[in-house]
Every structure is written in structure tokens, then in C-alpha cells.
XYZ file of C-alpha atoms in Angstrom:
699
model
C 0.000 0.000 0.000
C 1.263 3.452 -0.906
C 2.114 5.688 2.051
C 1.890 9.500 2.039
C 3.147 11.902 4.689
C 1.214 15.100 5.320
C 2.103 18.128 7.433
C -0.869 20.137 8.708
C 0.007 23.733 9.505
C -1.861 26.981 10.101
C -2.323 30.031 12.320
C -3.801 29.546 15.820
C -7.604 29.375 16.039
C -8.272 28.551 12.374
C -9.868 25.195 13.164
C -6.747 23.170 12.353
C -7.500 20.650 15.098
C -11.028 20.209 13.732
C -9.577 19.416 10.304
C -7.119 16.970 11.915
C -9.938 15.257 13.827
C -12.152 15.125 10.735
C -9.374 13.361 8.821
C -8.103 10.951 11.487
C -11.013 10.282 13.857
C -9.709 8.078 16.685
C -6.602 7.090 14.725
C -4.428 9.708 16.390
C -1.566 9.658 18.833
C -0.018 12.230 21.133
C 3.637 11.872 22.078
C 6.773 13.957 22.258
C 9.468 14.781 19.746
C 12.565 12.656 20.495
C 14.521 13.865 23.516
C 12.337 16.901 24.256
C 9.027 17.649 25.979
C 7.439 19.263 22.925
C 4.118 17.591 22.154
C 3.853 15.804 18.786
C 0.344 15.046 17.543
C 0.032 12.624 14.658
C -2.580 10.397 13.059
C -3.373 8.254 10.048
C -6.226 7.655 7.623
C -6.981 6.058 4.257
C -6.985 8.294 1.200
C -8.117 5.480 -1.078
C -8.122 1.680 -1.189
C -4.417 1.560 -1.963
C -3.155 4.747 -0.329
C -2.756 5.458 3.355
C -1.698 8.807 4.820
C 0.096 9.693 8.038
C -0.372 13.275 9.183
C 1.442 15.494 11.720
C -0.493 18.344 13.300
C 2.020 21.175 13.861
C 1.590 23.861 16.568
C -0.381 26.934 15.507
C 2.091 29.503 14.111
C 1.753 32.871 12.394
C 4.902 32.460 10.291
C 7.803 30.065 9.925
C 9.942 32.349 12.114
C 9.491 30.514 15.438
C 8.617 32.478 18.571
C 9.111 29.582 20.976
C 11.246 26.461 21.361
C 8.147 24.303 20.724
C 7.571 25.916 17.317
C 11.257 25.724 16.421
C 11.488 21.981 17.173
C 8.218 21.136 15.412
C 9.056 23.172 12.283
C 12.626 21.888 12.141
C 11.230 18.353 12.062
C 9.352 18.921 8.792
C 12.127 20.993 7.173
C 14.739 18.278 7.699
C 14.595 15.908 4.717
C 16.087 13.105 6.819
C 13.414 13.415 9.532
C 10.612 10.852 9.641
C 8.051 13.699 9.617
C 9.378 15.244 6.378
C 6.163 15.596 4.336
C 5.252 14.671 0.775
C 2.652 17.410 0.815
C 1.793 20.321 3.112
C -1.782 21.351 3.909
C -2.034 24.962 5.090
C -5.307 25.534 6.953
C -6.628 29.088 6.745
C -9.798 30.755 7.955
C -11.983 32.451 5.353
C -12.577 35.477 7.583
C -8.880 36.233 8.189
C -7.437 35.163 4.859
C -4.972 38.033 4.485
C -3.133 37.213 7.709
C -3.254 33.457 7.047
C -1.685 33.780 3.607
C 1.628 35.055 4.996
C 2.372 31.554 6.311
C 1.059 29.994 3.098
C 3.449 31.991 0.876
C 6.395 31.025 3.093
C 5.531 27.309 2.929
C 5.018 27.525 -0.828
C 8.393 29.204 -1.313
C 10.133 26.369 0.537
C 9.384 24.111 -2.436
C 6.688 21.891 -0.927
C 3.588 20.843 -2.868
C 1.066 22.932 -0.913
C -2.720 22.727 -0.638
C -4.586 25.702 0.787
C -7.566 24.500 2.849
C -10.002 27.359 3.521
C -11.859 26.320 6.649
C -15.173 27.679 7.997
C -16.492 28.098 4.475
C -20.001 27.714 5.897
C -19.569 31.167 7.487
C -18.931 32.964 4.196
C -22.530 33.845 3.426
C -23.252 34.911 6.993
C -20.241 37.240 6.994
C -20.793 38.575 3.484
C -17.582 36.980 2.114
C -17.100 35.940 -1.498
C -13.950 34.401 -3.008
C -13.078 33.897 -6.667
C -11.488 30.467 -6.165
C -10.201 29.879 -9.751
C -8.584 33.329 -9.824
C -7.067 32.860 -6.361
C -5.703 29.425 -7.319
C -4.063 30.903 -10.390
C -2.587 33.861 -8.496
C -1.186 31.675 -5.710
C -0.249 28.821 -8.049
C -1.826 26.239 -5.753
C -4.798 23.981 -5.168
C -7.532 25.452 -2.949
C -10.184 23.439 -1.111
C -13.177 25.017 0.586
C -14.264 23.073 3.633
C -16.143 23.217 6.882
C -14.661 20.791 9.391
C -17.548 21.622 11.707
C -20.128 20.369 9.217
C -17.807 17.737 7.713
C -18.117 19.441 4.331
C -15.187 19.401 1.930
C -13.201 16.721 3.778
C -13.423 14.271 0.869
C -12.422 17.051 -1.522
C -9.357 17.669 0.609
C -8.455 13.952 0.499
C -8.792 13.956 -3.293
C -6.607 17.061 -3.499
C -3.944 15.306 -1.388
C -4.014 12.277 -3.709
C -3.201 14.598 -6.632
C -0.284 16.280 -4.864
C 2.243 15.217 -7.505
C 0.488 17.384 -10.107
C 1.048 20.603 -8.139
C 3.987 22.881 -8.863
C 6.675 23.521 -6.279
C 7.636 26.904 -7.727
C 7.975 29.934 -5.472
C 5.012 32.293 -5.449
C 6.765 35.371 -4.056
C 9.758 37.048 -5.715
C 12.434 37.658 -3.065
C 14.172 40.184 -5.333
C 11.392 42.672 -4.576
C 12.979 42.922 -1.116
C 16.488 43.807 -2.307
C 17.277 43.277 -5.994
C 21.073 43.273 -5.714
C 21.392 41.157 -2.607
C 18.997 38.387 -3.654
C 20.300 38.325 -7.237
C 23.776 37.754 -5.834
C 22.506 34.962 -3.561
C 20.928 33.351 -6.596
C 24.269 33.430 -8.420
C 26.168 32.042 -5.437
C 23.646 29.194 -4.875
C 22.356 28.482 -8.414
C 20.999 25.010 -7.661
C 19.376 25.680 -4.301
C 15.896 26.853 -3.303
C 16.234 30.676 -2.966
C 14.064 30.867 0.147
C 16.049 28.133 1.924
C 19.232 30.027 1.058
C 17.741 33.208 2.543
C 16.563 31.431 5.737
C 20.069 30.013 6.162
C 21.558 33.512 5.935
C 19.120 34.748 8.612
C 20.060 31.903 10.938
C 16.417 30.807 11.301
C 17.163 27.311 9.939
C 20.155 25.369 8.717
C 19.300 23.409 5.607
C 21.430 20.542 4.393
C 24.017 21.488 1.739
C 23.466 25.212 2.285
C 26.078 27.067 4.316
C 25.788 30.602 5.618
C 27.421 33.007 3.221
C 31.070 33.735 3.852
C 32.224 36.546 1.618
C 35.321 38.666 1.480
C 33.330 41.363 -0.240
C 32.552 43.660 2.656
C 29.881 45.593 0.782
C 27.890 42.358 0.267
C 28.061 40.702 3.675
C 25.118 41.792 5.822
C 25.349 42.605 9.510
C 22.805 41.212 11.995
C 20.985 44.551 12.038
C 20.806 44.635 8.238
C 19.523 41.056 8.123
C 16.817 42.001 10.633
C 15.763 44.934 8.482
C 15.570 42.687 5.436
C 13.368 40.229 7.372
C 11.020 43.062 8.300
C 10.988 44.245 4.700
C 10.202 40.706 3.579
C 7.074 40.638 5.746
C 5.937 44.013 4.396
C 6.539 42.976 0.796
C 4.715 39.668 1.271
C 1.672 41.475 2.670
C 1.779 43.902 -0.274
C 1.860 40.901 -2.592
C -1.085 39.292 -0.746
C -3.062 42.556 -0.772
C -2.648 42.821 -4.517
C -3.992 39.313 -5.051
C -6.906 39.600 -2.614
C -7.942 42.925 -4.093
C -9.205 41.060 -7.176
C -10.253 37.732 -5.629
C -11.628 38.339 -2.132
C -14.438 40.672 -1.049
C -16.383 41.288 2.146
C -19.764 42.974 1.898
C -20.433 44.086 5.479
C -23.966 45.111 4.593
C -24.794 41.431 4.174
C -23.061 40.329 7.384
C -25.143 39.253 10.356
C -22.278 38.923 12.859
C -22.906 39.518 16.589
C -19.287 38.895 17.647
C -18.565 42.468 18.708
C -21.602 42.579 20.965
C -20.459 39.414 22.770
C -16.903 40.736 23.083
C -18.079 43.941 24.706
C -19.787 41.902 27.437
C -17.279 39.060 27.952
C -14.177 41.293 28.053
C -15.769 44.132 30.038
C -13.397 45.433 32.740
C -15.909 44.531 35.475
C -18.590 42.391 33.905
C -15.995 40.188 32.190
C -14.484 39.171 35.530
C -17.914 38.555 37.077
C -18.875 36.250 34.198
C -15.523 34.444 34.420
C -16.022 33.986 38.163
C -19.291 32.156 37.516
C -17.673 30.086 34.756
C -14.969 29.022 37.225
C -17.657 28.275 39.767
C -19.308 25.994 37.215
C -16.024 24.198 36.442
C -15.057 23.865 40.089
C -18.518 22.701 41.115
C -18.627 20.155 38.292
C -15.261 18.649 39.237
C -16.291 18.503 42.859
C -19.947 17.500 42.642
C -20.490 15.661 39.351
C -17.350 13.568 39.764
C -18.176 12.582 43.351
C -20.590 9.777 42.478
C -18.468 7.983 39.821
C -15.345 8.432 41.993
C -17.090 6.897 44.988
C -18.344 4.117 42.740
C -14.836 3.332 41.429
C -13.402 3.554 44.947
C -16.054 1.206 46.333
C -15.757 -1.175 43.381
C -12.017 -1.662 43.862
C -12.422 -1.919 47.650
C -14.948 -4.714 47.131
C -12.702 -6.311 44.530
C -9.788 -6.193 46.955
C -11.908 -7.801 49.686
C -13.149 -10.466 47.290
C -9.604 -11.287 46.121
C -8.352 -11.587 49.694
C -11.211 -13.926 50.601
C -11.136 -16.017 47.410
C -7.501 -16.561 46.460
C -5.226 -18.905 48.430
C -3.657 -17.244 51.444
C -0.107 -16.063 50.825
C 2.175 -13.267 49.674
C 0.897 -13.305 46.085
C -2.706 -12.862 47.210
C -1.608 -10.115 49.584
C 0.160 -8.363 46.704
C -2.905 -8.626 44.447
C -5.488 -7.746 47.108
C -3.620 -4.995 48.933
C -1.066 -3.739 46.400
C -2.148 -4.095 42.769
C -5.946 -3.759 43.049
C -5.838 -0.662 45.321
C -3.139 0.748 43.011
C -5.381 0.282 39.958
C -8.246 1.830 41.897
C -6.017 4.790 42.731
C -5.360 5.282 39.015
C -8.930 4.937 37.727
C -10.543 6.872 40.564
C -9.373 10.186 39.055
C -10.694 9.459 35.549
C -14.137 11.069 36.164
C -12.532 14.336 37.323
C -10.135 14.411 34.368
C -12.911 13.650 31.879
C -15.246 16.318 33.256
C -12.538 18.989 33.457
C -11.332 18.476 29.898
C -14.886 18.224 28.595
C -15.557 21.713 29.989
C -12.190 23.160 28.924
C -12.695 21.829 25.388
C -16.058 23.561 25.214
C -14.493 26.850 26.371
C -11.788 26.549 23.704
C -14.145 25.430 20.955
C -16.505 28.337 21.545
C -13.644 30.887 21.513
C -14.281 31.984 25.113
C -10.870 30.781 26.355
C -9.117 33.475 24.297
C -11.241 36.108 26.073
C -10.220 34.593 29.431
C -6.553 34.928 28.534
C -7.144 38.547 27.505
C -8.814 39.256 30.865
C -6.410 37.466 33.194
C -3.018 37.766 31.538
C -2.253 41.198 32.996
C -2.999 39.937 36.537
C -1.069 36.672 36.278
C 1.962 37.880 34.296
C 3.878 39.434 37.275
C 3.860 35.986 38.915
C 5.398 34.252 35.902
C 2.034 32.786 34.947
C -0.321 33.011 31.998
C -3.936 34.156 31.889
C -4.768 30.521 31.209
C -3.055 29.541 34.494
C -6.229 30.548 36.311
C -7.997 27.374 35.184
C -5.358 24.950 36.585
C -5.035 26.937 39.812
C -8.772 26.993 40.463
C -9.246 23.389 39.319
C -6.466 22.437 41.736
C -8.811 23.178 44.638
C -10.684 20.036 43.588
C -7.727 17.886 42.532
C -4.200 18.707 41.352
C -4.071 15.820 38.878
C -6.528 17.050 36.208
C -5.477 20.611 37.063
C -1.837 19.971 36.118
C -2.932 18.263 32.909
C -5.064 21.294 31.994
C -1.878 23.415 31.880
C -1.313 21.905 28.413
C -3.417 24.708 26.979
C -0.706 27.253 27.909
C 1.439 27.919 24.837
C 4.510 29.489 26.474
C 6.760 26.655 27.808
C 8.049 28.643 30.773
C 4.579 29.717 31.914
C 3.287 26.173 31.365
C 6.111 24.671 33.448
C 5.688 27.165 36.301
C 1.926 26.593 36.340
C 2.436 22.824 36.627
C 4.995 23.255 39.411
C 2.911 25.617 41.583
C -0.597 24.212 41.061
C -0.243 21.595 43.892
C 0.025 24.484 46.384
C -3.685 25.212 45.971
C -5.817 23.465 48.566
C -7.140 20.241 47.053
C -9.997 18.167 48.442
C -7.557 15.571 49.850
C -6.326 18.125 52.411
C -9.822 18.705 53.787
C -9.985 15.619 56.128
C -6.609 16.605 57.618
C -7.660 20.242 58.066
C -11.001 19.305 59.641
C -9.431 17.009 62.235
C -6.592 19.374 63.160
C -8.764 22.521 63.220
C -11.412 20.737 65.309
C -8.637 19.697 67.688
C -6.843 23.029 68.251
C -9.331 25.786 67.364
C -12.157 26.403 69.844
C -15.801 26.617 68.750
C -16.074 30.398 69.108
C -17.105 33.306 66.890
C -15.311 36.376 65.567
C -17.424 39.489 66.308
C -20.105 37.078 67.431
C -21.072 36.048 63.875
C -18.098 34.466 62.068
C -17.249 30.910 63.227
C -13.540 30.865 64.122
C -13.024 27.320 62.808
C -14.597 28.236 59.447
C -12.387 31.351 59.294
C -9.217 29.267 59.817
C -10.409 26.796 57.175
C -10.947 29.655 54.708
C -7.498 31.034 55.491
C -5.973 27.671 54.554
C -7.438 28.098 51.069
C -6.144 31.680 50.885
C -2.682 30.538 52.001
C -2.682 27.904 49.252
C -3.440 30.453 46.513
C -0.916 32.961 47.861
C 1.746 30.243 48.079
C 1.127 29.330 44.426
C 1.490 32.964 43.314
C 4.618 33.617 45.384
C 6.163 30.344 44.227
C 5.370 31.330 40.646
C 7.161 34.650 41.102
C 10.201 32.909 42.644
C 10.379 30.278 39.896
C 10.018 32.941 37.190
C 13.241 34.502 38.517
C 15.046 31.151 38.707
C 14.010 29.491 35.448
C 15.944 31.248 32.712
C 16.193 28.716 29.952
C 12.975 29.779 28.253
C 12.390 33.167 26.699
C 9.631 35.373 28.087
C 6.785 35.806 25.655
C 5.059 38.945 24.499
C 1.320 39.048 24.880
C -0.127 38.491 21.424
C -3.567 37.021 21.062
C -6.151 36.785 18.360
C -9.810 36.810 19.271
C -11.314 33.938 17.287
C -14.884 34.058 16.109
C -17.474 32.497 18.394
C -18.475 29.017 17.351
C -20.861 26.326 18.458
C -18.597 23.556 19.855
C -18.200 20.446 17.749
C -19.042 17.613 20.118
C -16.800 15.204 18.248
C -13.787 17.467 18.922
C -14.811 17.880 22.553
C -15.101 14.145 23.157
C -11.920 13.361 21.207
C -9.960 15.830 23.328
C -11.465 14.391 26.508
C -10.730 10.834 25.365
C -7.136 11.704 24.458
C -6.464 13.270 27.877
C -7.990 10.334 29.775
C -5.993 7.756 27.801
C -2.854 9.858 28.171
C -3.356 9.932 31.961
C -4.057 6.202 32.291
C -1.148 5.139 30.088
C 1.395 7.759 31.148
C 0.771 8.476 34.809
C -1.126 5.319 35.706
C 1.859 3.002 35.477
C 3.900 5.268 37.770
C 1.063 5.512 40.297
C 0.629 1.737 40.244
C 4.346 1.109 40.712
C 4.638 3.552 43.623
C 1.483 2.096 45.211
C 2.993 -1.378 45.153
C 6.252 -0.090 46.673
C 4.381 1.669 49.476
C 2.266 -1.453 50.047
C 5.430 -3.516 50.403
C 7.017 -1.089 52.866
C 3.821 -0.864 54.925
C 2.964 -4.585 54.857
C 6.344 -6.093 55.577
C 8.890 -5.845 58.335
C 11.526 -7.795 60.290
C 10.440 -11.356 61.099
C 11.207 -11.054 64.826
C 8.786 -8.142 65.342
C 6.456 -7.620 62.378
C 6.339 -11.358 61.672
C 5.414 -12.193 65.264
C 3.028 -9.267 65.800
C 0.094 -11.518 66.649
C 2.035 -13.536 69.248
C 3.712 -10.509 70.821
C 0.512 -8.451 71.109
C -1.579 -11.398 72.310
C 1.030 -12.177 74.958
C 1.168 -8.565 76.066
C -2.606 -8.428 76.613
C -3.075 -11.992 77.808
C -4.510 -10.889 81.146
C -6.780 -8.243 79.645
C -10.272 -9.018 78.457
C -9.946 -7.510 74.976
C -12.577 -8.161 72.343
C -11.499 -9.684 69.013
C -11.854 -6.262 67.354
C -9.772 -4.514 70.007
C -7.070 -7.179 69.814
C -6.929 -6.942 65.999
C -6.673 -3.162 66.279
C -3.706 -3.523 68.650
C -2.023 -5.964 66.255
C -2.523 -3.610 63.269
C -0.988 -0.708 65.180
C 1.976 -2.862 66.230
C 2.490 -4.067 62.653
C 2.463 -0.539 61.219
C 4.912 0.601 63.892
C 7.304 -2.270 63.091
C 6.831 -2.330 59.311
C 9.672 -1.091 57.129
C 7.936 2.251 56.623
C 7.299 2.405 60.372
C 10.998 1.801 60.994
C 11.850 4.549 58.531
C 9.377 6.852 60.315
C 10.949 6.145 63.694
C 14.416 6.617 62.236
C 13.618 10.023 60.810
C 11.721 11.177 63.915
C 14.657 13.467 64.882
C 14.145 15.270 61.592
C 10.486 15.987 62.421
C 11.043 16.647 66.138
C 11.769 20.406 65.593
C 8.296 20.595 64.033
C 6.715 19.159 67.204
C 6.022 15.657 65.837
C 6.546 12.466 67.826
C 7.296 9.138 66.153
C 3.633 8.338 65.565
C 2.982 11.610 63.754
C 6.245 11.121 61.839
C 5.056 7.719 60.587
C 1.614 9.110 59.698
C 3.225 11.978 57.763
C 5.585 9.610 55.956
C 2.900 7.086 55.013
C 0.587 9.844 53.803
C 3.003 10.523 50.969
C 0.736 8.161 49.028
C -2.247 10.443 49.661
C -2.777 13.175 52.236
C -6.145 11.871 53.364
C -4.644 8.630 54.735
C -2.905 10.671 57.457
C -5.984 10.485 59.669
C -6.543 6.768 59.026
C -2.929 5.914 59.800
C -3.065 7.890 63.050
C -6.187 5.935 63.978
C -4.296 2.698 63.346
C -1.289 3.847 65.382
C -3.590 4.833 68.245
C -5.260 1.386 68.032
C -8.684 2.868 67.303
C -9.659 0.332 64.659
C -10.463 0.770 60.975
C -13.843 2.419 61.642
C -12.361 5.264 63.659
C -11.873 7.485 60.598
C -15.658 7.592 60.262
C -16.032 8.784 63.849
C -14.413 12.217 64.120
C -15.207 12.648 67.792
C -13.495 9.378 68.688
C -10.207 10.162 66.995
C -10.213 13.832 68.056
C -10.729 12.765 71.656
C -7.896 10.225 71.388
C -5.538 12.790 69.855
C -6.423 15.399 72.486
C -5.366 12.957 75.236
C -2.126 11.865 73.585
C 0.875 12.685 75.814
C 4.605 12.935 75.343
C 6.975 10.994 77.680
C 7.239 14.111 79.889
C 3.451 14.206 80.311
C 2.796 17.257 78.135
C 0.147 17.161 75.406
C 1.285 16.217 71.906
C -1.416 18.135 70.048
C -1.018 21.724 71.211
C -1.764 24.884 69.245
C 1.871 24.879 68.107
C 1.788 21.261 66.878
C -1.586 21.817 65.214
C -0.525 24.870 63.198
C 2.747 23.136 62.380
C 0.764 20.227 60.859
C -1.668 22.545 59.059
C 1.154 24.460 57.391
C 3.105 21.298 56.584
C 0.097 19.801 54.770
C -0.676 23.151 53.122
C 2.700 23.203 51.367
C 4.109 19.641 51.221
C 3.862 17.413 48.145
C 2.031 14.531 49.828
C 0.445 12.848 46.813
C 2.155 10.222 44.666
C -0.488 10.589 41.927
C 0.455 14.248 41.554
C 4.127 13.256 41.397
C 3.325 10.796 38.608
C 1.308 13.340 36.627
C 4.023 15.973 36.975
C 6.557 13.461 35.628
C 4.218 12.622 32.766
C 3.421 16.230 31.836
C 6.963 17.637 32.184
C 8.554 14.457 30.806
C 11.300 15.137 33.313
C 12.287 13.583 36.633
C 14.431 16.665 37.190
C 11.451 19.048 37.381
C 9.462 16.450 39.330
C 12.171 16.298 41.997
C 12.565 20.086 41.921
C 8.843 20.405 42.648
C 8.987 17.861 45.497
C 12.128 19.390 47.016
C 10.805 22.941 46.693
C 7.413 22.169 48.256
C 8.882 19.979 51.012
C 11.439 22.644 51.925
C 8.769 25.351 52.072
C 6.522 23.039 54.136
C 9.290 22.166 56.589
C 10.391 25.775 57.106
C 6.807 27.035 57.565
C 5.987 24.217 60.028
C 9.260 24.796 61.904
C 8.638 28.532 62.282
C 5.024 27.976 63.367
C 5.969 25.424 66.045
C 8.953 27.332 67.385
C 6.980 30.589 67.666
C 3.849 29.065 69.227
C 5.221 26.356 71.512
């Protein structure tokens, strides 16, 4: 079967992804370019019975002069003839409403010598916007094949496939005469490189790309060699001349009759980007997203959690007793449950984000928020991950993919776990109930509720401050200028929405799931095994110790569980590192609970209940565990849980990275253990220092 390679390129917000989805359906794959964290989106489809096409969807760019490392890597891949992505044909997607701006990129791609097809998307909007195009005349002027299509309505997709099949009949001649920029200079280049593509020669001189067999010009003729400043001026002149060329063509082939237009875009923009009303509307949109993640996902998450708990119980009761059954029942099945439990949240979040992007509202959000977030090294789009992080950091970190600037995307991923997620709530409730009295501020504001609210405020402030600090430290990426195009409002295409949601869910399960599962099994091993002379004889030792006491079976089992956790490998580690936590006010039991809650913050309370021999049901009885913690004493008879210890724990859990699923997702999204460890070290250091200061000042 014949194989064709296609590169899909276009400006941002022209519906390029819709065209990609219309061509590939579910046959698409998201990965990274080799050795870097730049996302590479590819797919495949059949052009005919005997021809199959593979297609690469390039990042949205305004020209082939890259403004970010992502664009540079992606474009370099299709310009390098030895690269596996080097295309047989290039499809430039343009929007009918903004054709003039879109054609700048088209002329550059055409001049590089590729067979190029110009796909004019959103053709269904032409009549509504009063647009008419003389297609035959435009094809002749641009020396290319033009296809009108509407990816939204699936119109013109077959015509595009037929045009691709005929790619060998299209010319690869340049459409723009470089000599109009500088007659002498470009004529000389033509003489010096007679057998090379003139535009590739020019791009090599500018240093934008290095093409094979073309070296930068080295000339002894001083009046011919251009300085960097002169080259820059020629690049600017090139852009001006190309637009003049495009204007001349469109003057005779493209018309807009505004009297026939029925567009209401400007009226929507005035409302959605209003300096007060715009923020109010965005607040309610965030409320909808946040509420959906929290409320809608609760039922399926509880269902998945309960399903795997039942499955674990069934496996333990059904399979032969032994280490393998223990591994399956208490390591692998809970690990799989820990992976799949977050799928509902991820699916709902990306369903809503896709709708915001498809409708064009997300661009208005960036316009509104960018000025506020920029001083903290963040993007206007960072608001969505930060707010979503109050439900769960895992989908929130994944939602940072929508941020184009690599530096802002990285900082957003690194600081999002500072926001108060739902897993911190059980810890906060227990500690606040323990150390904060039930009183009222000014007689009306509950003090405990006020402290709880402040924990959320502290989380947001920590994320912003951390963002500012990281923006000063991370230097390897260039800062971006704020440039945004307001796309037209569109009714979302459900197929695109569901494809995006599906892609993110699969990416999470495949990429982060295996890490979460592996870490879960490791933590299970450390918590379920220990030295044979203590952990292995827990039942005998505890039974002997309480032989003269009339303990019920449940009480005896609770004592055995607490002894086992204390003498498990992770318990031994907790006792060993107790001196490290002692300046924070923690005894060995709190140290073990903190260490074991690395898997998930919410298990802190359950592990304390086990260590205090309260039984498995204690976590469902707040009063019981609070009462037990309030009476816990140190060897010198003083209370363990004082105001100082309580605030120390609150601040430690506010800042520490106590969630292995978040660690796995950060590794997956940054494709770097380095940044994952930087995040863990940074958050742990901040948590330790804050807890230390709180305890030392309040004790």
C-alpha cells in the first residue's frame, strides 16, 4: 500500500485541530518529539483503497519564524529531509474570515518548495459574513490547489483527500519574488547558490534554519556581507513585501460585503471582556467548572473507589492465602483503583475546557487574566489549573497543556499543587477541630470556618509567590510577548470535545497510571512487611502482652494492626527520621503518619487511627479520633497536640507534596524527573520551614 506523509500547519484558532480530527477520527496519537518535551500530535487515515496517509499536526504559528522552542522543534522536524516527519505534501489551513493574515504563512511554505494545498476552513460562514472568493482566480494567483471546507459540518473533507491524492500534479515553484525585497542582494545569492531553493538560502543567511548542503554566506566582499541589524531589516521588509503581494492578489479575488453580514461577535466581546462584567462572568464560569469537578465527579469516583475496595476484599477472601494474594489484594488492586478513581474528574474537566476553547471563550479569558497573572510568571490561562487544583491537582496539572509558552506552562504545573485540594480537607477538619475552639469572631463568624478559609487563601498565595520565585530562577525559556487573536465564536463540535477528553484520559491512564501503580505497590510492600522477629510475630507478641486483659477480638486486631504498622519497614523509617520531624513538634507516631501519607494526604488520619489502636472504623467517627488525639501525651506528660503542633501540621500539609499521583502526573506532563524532583524538594522545603517557624513561635 502506498504511504503518504502530510504536514498540517496553520495560524492559531483557524480550526486546524477540527480538520485533523475530521481526517483521522480516533486514529491519532499524542507523544513527544525525540529527547524533548514538545508535544507531537500525529494520526493516520486512508486516502483510497491503496493509499494510506500519516499526518502530523504542527503547533499553531503565524509564520515560519518561530517564537518559541516548541515551534522551532516542530518546524525543524518537517524541514529536515532526513526526519521521519518530512512531508510529501503540506496542507495549510486558513480561515476564510482572516485570509490576508493566514496567507503570509502559506506563501512562506510555498516558497520552501513543498507541494502545498490551501484548505479554507469555515467556508459555511462565508454567506453569513458577506464573504465571497473567486477560487479559480485565487488558485491561479497563488499557483496552488484550494479546497473550501467546513470541518464543523464535515463538508469538503473528501475534496481535501482527493486534493492530497493529486499532490504530484502541483507545482513547487515559489510564489513570491524575493528580489522585490532587495534586488542586488537576492540576485547575488541566486548566483552564489544556483541550484538551491532561494528561500532556503535566505533562511540560512538569517540563521532561522540550517538546511542541508546550504552554508551561511562567507564573503570577502565587505559591501555584500550583511550585519545582523541589516539582516533584521531585510526580514522586516520581507514581511511588508509579502503582505503587499497578498493585498494585490486579494484585491481582485476576495471581497467582504459588510452590509450582508449578520455577525454579533462584537456585541459578545463587549460583554465578555468588560473590565468589570468580564471578571464577574468568568467567576461564575470558574464556579461551574469547580462545582462540576467537585460534585459531578463525586458519584463515579465513589463508585470506582467502592468497586475496587470490594474487589480487593473479594480477592483476599477467594484466592489462596499467601504473599501473592496479599500483593494482588492490597497492592495491585488498590493501586489500579487509585489510578482509575481520578478518571471522572479528568474527563469532566477536559470536557468543559474543550467547550471553552471550541466556543472561543478561552481566548477572552486569557485577555482578561493575563495582565494579573503575568507578574507571577504565569499566563492568563493559568487561572484554570489553579482553580481546578482546589478540587484535585491531577486534572489541574494536565489542563496546563493549553498554555502555549513553555516557561509559563512549566511554572503553572509546578505551583498548582500548592492550591488546597480536596484531599487536604480531612486533615484540616481534624486538626482545626482539635486546636481551634468553637467560638465566633465578632459574634457572627465561626472561628473554625475562618481558619479553614485562610488555609485556602494561604494555598493560593503560596502558588502565586512560588510562581514569582520560579520565574526569577528558570531562565532557559524566553519570556513571551502578549499576542492574542480573538477567534470568532463558534458552536462547539461535540466530536472534537469528546476526542480531546478521550485523548487526555488515555494519556493519563497510560502515562501516569503506570507510575502511580508502581509507587502504590512499593508503598504497600514497605507498609505490609517488616523484620520477622517483630512484624512477623506481631500476633504472638501483642496477644502475649494483653493476655490478662479481656480484649474483644476487634480490640485485639486493632492492637495488632498498630503494632504491625509501627514495626513495618515504613514504620521503621518513620521512627528513624523522627529526629528530623522533632523540631516541628512531631513524635514518632505523627512522623510515621506523615511519611505514610506521601501516598495520599487523606490517609494521614486513618494511619493515626491505626497507630492509636482505634480500629479501621475510627476514621468515620471524628469525635473518637479527636478525643484520642487530644489525650495523647509525650513521655514528659505534656500534650502532643497543642496549638503549636496543630498549626505546624496545618502548614506542613498546606505546602508539602504529599500525593504520589500528583508526582506521577508531573513526571508525565513535564517528561522530566528533574522538574518532578525540583517540585517535590521545593514544596517539602517550604513546608518544613513554615511548620518549623510555626511550632517554634507558638510552643
